[in-house]
Amino acid sequence: MHNNLVSNRSLLIVAFYGKLFALDRATGRVAWRTQIDNTSYSVGNAPAIELAIGDDVIVACTVNNLVFVEYATGRLLRNVPRSESGRATMLFDQGQLIVSALGAVSCYTLQGELVWQQPFSGEGYGVIAAGFPGNVRQADG
């Protein structure tokens, strides 16, 4: 993610246990809190949430949804059911959000509208690394 995609950089965004928190960069004080996934998990056993931040929008990818949240306020902008399964890797590039997981890649607008999907039919399943020149996200398990 390029550092210049968000004009306001005063908030550190933290995601865990189905929630997003914005912490004031100078004090660590919680500026806002937003619930993004209501799935019930045992404490310490909630799946990872992938984050991408750009154009004053936070995209949080849970196991079930892509959640678009306003950076400054924590206001929920859109909740999109995921079409890919598994732990996602995301990247922003030139106004697009690329989401890849377990042998499939999808492209969305920064407003959460699906542009295209590539399921790689017949190619198998696995974690995916994706990138453009100078903007690469490595897959993790």
PDB file of C-alpha atoms in Angstrom:
ATOM      1  CA  MET A   1       0.000   0.000   0.000  1.00  0.00           C
ATOM      2  CA  HIS A   2       1.360   3.389  -0.924  1.00  0.00           C
ATOM      3  CA  ASN A   3       1.674   5.882   1.946  1.00  0.00           C
ATOM      4  CA  ASN A   4       0.021   8.740   0.083  1.00  0.00           C
ATOM      5  CA  LEU A   5      -3.405   7.171  -0.508  1.00  0.00           C
ATOM      6  CA  VAL A   6      -4.964   8.628   2.659  1.00  0.00           C
ATOM      7  CA  SER A   7      -4.694  12.361   3.250  1.00  0.00           C
ATOM      8  CA  ASN A   8      -5.544  12.072   6.972  1.00  0.00           C
ATOM      9  CA  ARG A   9      -2.990   9.788   8.678  1.00  0.00           C
ATOM     10  CA  SER A  10      -3.871  10.626  12.295  1.00  0.00           C
ATOM     11  CA  LEU A  11      -5.563   7.291  13.087  1.00  0.00           C
ATOM     12  CA  LEU A  12      -4.012   3.857  13.498  1.00  0.00           C
ATOM     13  CA  ILE A  13      -6.571   1.232  12.464  1.00  0.00           C
ATOM     14  CA  VAL A  14      -6.540  -2.019  14.444  1.00  0.00           C
ATOM     15  CA  ALA A  15      -8.690  -5.059  13.643  1.00  0.00           C
ATOM     16  CA  PHE A  16      -9.400  -8.128  15.745  1.00  0.00           C
ATOM     17  CA  TYR A  17     -12.273 -10.270  17.015  1.00  0.00           C
ATOM     18  CA  GLY A  18     -14.750  -8.903  14.433  1.00  0.00           C
ATOM     19  CA  LYS A  19     -14.106  -5.248  15.323  1.00  0.00           C
ATOM     20  CA  LEU A  20     -12.253  -2.241  13.957  1.00  0.00           C
ATOM     21  CA  PHE A  21     -10.715   0.348  16.257  1.00  0.00           C
ATOM     22  CA  ALA A  22      -9.252   3.711  15.330  1.00  0.00           C
ATOM     23  CA  LEU A  23      -6.526   4.846  17.728  1.00  0.00           C
ATOM     24  CA  ASP A  24      -5.348   8.427  17.872  1.00  0.00           C
ATOM     25  CA  ARG A  25      -1.793   8.316  16.582  1.00  0.00           C
ATOM     26  CA  ALA A  26      -0.488  10.767  19.206  1.00  0.00           C
ATOM     27  CA  THR A  27      -2.205   9.403  22.331  1.00  0.00           C
ATOM     28  CA  GLY A  28      -3.401   5.854  21.623  1.00  0.00           C
ATOM     29  CA  ARG A  29      -6.925   6.894  22.674  1.00  0.00           C
ATOM     30  CA  VAL A  30      -9.779   5.045  20.930  1.00  0.00           C
ATOM     31  CA  ALA A  31     -11.344   7.546  18.502  1.00  0.00           C
ATOM     32  CA  TRP A  32     -14.035   5.157  17.249  1.00  0.00           C
ATOM     33  CA  ARG A  33     -14.990   1.469  17.305  1.00  0.00           C
ATOM     34  CA  THR A  34     -17.034  -0.428  14.692  1.00  0.00           C
ATOM     35  CA  GLN A  35     -18.348  -4.005  14.758  1.00  0.00           C
ATOM     36  CA  ILE A  36     -17.710  -5.587  11.337  1.00  0.00           C
ATOM     37  CA  ASP A  37     -18.457  -9.287  11.922  1.00  0.00           C
ATOM     38  CA  ASN A  38     -20.999 -10.705  14.342  1.00  0.00           C
ATOM     39  CA  THR A  39     -19.872 -14.319  13.991  1.00  0.00           C
ATOM     40  CA  SER A  40     -19.326 -15.867  17.405  1.00  0.00           C
ATOM     41  CA  TYR A  41     -15.812 -17.226  17.974  1.00  0.00           C
ATOM     42  CA  SER A  42     -14.138 -18.334  21.151  1.00  0.00           C
ATOM     43  CA  VAL A  43     -11.758 -15.739  22.549  1.00  0.00           C
ATOM     44  CA  GLY A  44      -8.336 -16.080  20.964  1.00  0.00           C
ATOM     45  CA  ASN A  45      -9.724 -18.220  18.133  1.00  0.00           C
ATOM     46  CA  ALA A  46     -11.190 -15.567  15.807  1.00  0.00           C
ATOM     47  CA  PRO A  47      -9.782 -15.643  12.264  1.00  0.00           C
ATOM     48  CA  ALA A  48      -7.493 -12.895  11.027  1.00  0.00           C
ATOM     49  CA  ILE A  49      -8.957  -9.785   9.439  1.00  0.00           C
ATOM     50  CA  GLU A  50      -7.116  -8.503   6.371  1.00  0.00           C
ATOM     51  CA  LEU A  51      -6.961  -4.689   6.148  1.00  0.00           C
ATOM     52  CA  ALA A  52      -6.344  -2.286   3.305  1.00  0.00           C
ATOM     53  CA  ILE A  53      -6.650   1.499   3.628  1.00  0.00           C
ATOM     54  CA  GLY A  54      -6.781   3.992   0.794  1.00  0.00           C
ATOM     55  CA  ASP A  55      -8.720   6.997  -0.491  1.00  0.00           C
ATOM     56  CA  ASP A  56     -10.042   7.588   3.054  1.00  0.00           C
ATOM     57  CA  VAL A  57     -11.743   4.170   3.029  1.00  0.00           C
ATOM     58  CA  ILE A  58     -10.835   1.134   5.125  1.00  0.00           C
ATOM     59  CA  VAL A  59     -11.574  -2.267   3.659  1.00  0.00           C
ATOM     60  CA  ALA A  60     -11.682  -5.058   6.205  1.00  0.00           C
ATOM     61  CA  CYS A  61     -11.899  -8.593   4.862  1.00  0.00           C
ATOM     62  CA  THR A  62     -13.347 -11.144   7.259  1.00  0.00           C
ATOM     63  CA  VAL A  63     -13.973 -14.801   6.463  1.00  0.00           C
ATOM     64  CA  ASN A  64     -17.518 -13.822   5.405  1.00  0.00           C
ATOM     65  CA  ASN A  65     -17.499 -10.247   4.106  1.00  0.00           C
ATOM     66  CA  LEU A  66     -15.671  -7.281   2.624  1.00  0.00           C
ATOM     67  CA  VAL A  67     -16.559  -4.343   4.830  1.00  0.00           C
ATOM     68  CA  PHE A  68     -16.020  -0.768   3.622  1.00  0.00           C
ATOM     69  CA  VAL A  69     -15.683   1.801   6.433  1.00  0.00           C
ATOM     70  CA  GLU A  70     -15.036   5.557   6.401  1.00  0.00           C
ATOM     71  CA  TYR A  71     -11.534   6.190   7.788  1.00  0.00           C
ATOM     72  CA  ALA A  72     -12.243   9.385   9.744  1.00  0.00           C
ATOM     73  CA  THR A  73     -15.500   8.314  11.417  1.00  0.00           C
ATOM     74  CA  GLY A  74     -15.807   4.514  11.390  1.00  0.00           C
ATOM     75  CA  ARG A  75     -19.123   4.813   9.561  1.00  0.00           C
ATOM     76  CA  LEU A  76     -20.066   1.604   7.733  1.00  0.00           C
ATOM     77  CA  LEU A  77     -20.251   2.377   4.005  1.00  0.00           C
ATOM     78  CA  ARG A  78     -20.926  -1.073   2.571  1.00  0.00           C
ATOM     79  CA  ASN A  79     -20.879  -4.744   3.520  1.00  0.00           C
ATOM     80  CA  VAL A  80     -20.308  -7.146   0.599  1.00  0.00           C
ATOM     81  CA  PRO A  81     -20.556 -10.947   0.998  1.00  0.00           C
ATOM     82  CA  ARG A  82     -17.270 -12.546  -0.094  1.00  0.00           C
ATOM     83  CA  SER A  83     -17.251 -14.630  -3.235  1.00  0.00           C
ATOM     84  CA  GLU A  84     -13.776 -16.065  -2.478  1.00  0.00           C
ATOM     85  CA  SER A  85     -13.174 -18.500   0.357  1.00  0.00           C
ATOM     86  CA  GLY A  86     -10.274 -18.708   2.776  1.00  0.00           C
ATOM     87  CA  ARG A  87      -7.794 -16.173   4.161  1.00  0.00           C
ATOM     88  CA  ALA A  88      -7.670 -13.258   1.728  1.00  0.00           C
ATOM     89  CA  THR A  89      -4.839 -11.088   0.494  1.00  0.00           C
ATOM     90  CA  MET A  90      -5.847  -7.603  -0.686  1.00  0.00           C
ATOM     91  CA  LEU A  91      -4.184  -4.714  -2.431  1.00  0.00           C
ATOM     92  CA  PHE A  92      -5.271  -1.297  -3.703  1.00  0.00           C
ATOM     93  CA  ASP A  93      -4.004  -0.068  -7.037  1.00  0.00           C
ATOM     94  CA  GLN A  94      -5.239   2.720  -9.330  1.00  0.00           C
ATOM     95  CA  GLY A  95      -8.729   2.891  -7.827  1.00  0.00           C
ATOM     96  CA  GLN A  96      -9.243  -0.861  -7.688  1.00  0.00           C
ATOM     97  CA  LEU A  97      -9.278  -3.332  -4.826  1.00  0.00           C
ATOM     98  CA  ILE A  98      -7.886  -6.773  -5.665  1.00  0.00           C
ATOM     99  CA  VAL A  99      -8.945  -9.630  -3.358  1.00  0.00           C
ATOM    100  CA  SER A 100      -7.347 -13.040  -3.741  1.00  0.00           C
ATOM    101  CA  ALA A 101      -7.888 -16.241  -1.773  1.00  0.00           C
ATOM    102  CA  LEU A 102      -7.578 -19.996  -2.350  1.00  0.00           C
ATOM    103  CA  GLY A 103      -7.139 -20.006  -6.105  1.00  0.00           C
ATOM    104  CA  ALA A 104      -9.464 -17.116  -7.027  1.00  0.00           C
ATOM    105  CA  VAL A 105      -9.050 -13.395  -7.634  1.00  0.00           C
ATOM    106  CA  SER A 106     -11.743 -10.694  -7.640  1.00  0.00           C
ATOM    107  CA  CYS A 107     -11.552  -7.015  -8.527  1.00  0.00           C
ATOM    108  CA  TYR A 108     -13.777  -4.408  -6.845  1.00  0.00           C
ATOM    109  CA  THR A 109     -14.214  -0.656  -7.025  1.00  0.00           C
ATOM    110  CA  LEU A 110     -13.353   1.239  -3.841  1.00  0.00           C
ATOM    111  CA  GLN A 111     -17.117   1.527  -3.319  1.00  0.00           C
ATOM    112  CA  GLY A 112     -17.432  -2.279  -3.130  1.00  0.00           C
ATOM    113  CA  GLU A 113     -18.862  -2.992  -6.579  1.00  0.00           C
ATOM    114  CA  LEU A 114     -17.610  -6.183  -8.226  1.00  0.00           C
ATOM    115  CA  VAL A 115     -15.723  -5.460 -11.493  1.00  0.00           C
ATOM    116  CA  TRP A 116     -14.616  -9.006 -12.370  1.00  0.00           C
ATOM    117  CA  GLN A 117     -13.786 -12.436 -10.950  1.00  0.00           C
ATOM    118  CA  GLN A 118     -11.213 -15.027 -12.048  1.00  0.00           C
ATOM    119  CA  PRO A 119     -11.801 -18.474 -10.464  1.00  0.00           C
ATOM    120  CA  PHE A 120      -8.889 -20.193 -12.318  1.00  0.00           C
ATOM    121  CA  SER A 121     -11.206 -23.136 -13.028  1.00  0.00           C
ATOM    122  CA  GLY A 122      -9.384 -26.451 -13.057  1.00  0.00           C
ATOM    123  CA  GLU A 123      -6.099 -24.946 -11.795  1.00  0.00           C
ATOM    124  CA  GLY A 124      -6.368 -26.102  -8.166  1.00  0.00           C
ATOM    125  CA  TYR A 125      -6.510 -24.190  -4.902  1.00  0.00           C
ATOM    126  CA  GLY A 126      -3.883 -22.414  -2.844  1.00  0.00           C
ATOM    127  CA  VAL A 127      -2.929 -19.122  -1.265  1.00  0.00           C
ATOM    128  CA  ILE A 128      -2.256 -16.415  -3.834  1.00  0.00           C
ATOM    129  CA  ALA A 129       0.325 -13.668  -4.033  1.00  0.00           C
ATOM    130  CA  ALA A 130      -0.708 -10.802  -6.315  1.00  0.00           C
ATOM    131  CA  GLY A 131       0.844  -7.596  -7.509  1.00  0.00           C
ATOM    132  CA  PHE A 132       1.474  -4.849  -9.959  1.00  0.00           C
ATOM    133  CA  PRO A 133       4.898  -3.272 -10.503  1.00  0.00           C
ATOM    134  CA  GLY A 134       5.899  -1.662  -7.203  1.00  0.00           C
ATOM    135  CA  ASN A 135       2.776  -2.891  -5.373  1.00  0.00           C
ATOM    136  CA  VAL A 136       2.877  -6.549  -4.369  1.00  0.00           C
ATOM    137  CA  ARG A 137       1.138  -8.491  -1.598  1.00  0.00           C
ATOM    138  CA  GLN A 138       2.627 -11.818  -0.608  1.00  0.00           C
ATOM    139  CA  ALA A 139       0.247 -14.611   0.311  1.00  0.00           C
ATOM    140  CA  ASP A 140       0.241 -16.054   3.803  1.00  0.00           C
ATOM    141  CA  GLY A 141      -1.323 -19.177   5.236  1.00  0.00           C
TER     142      GLY A 141
END
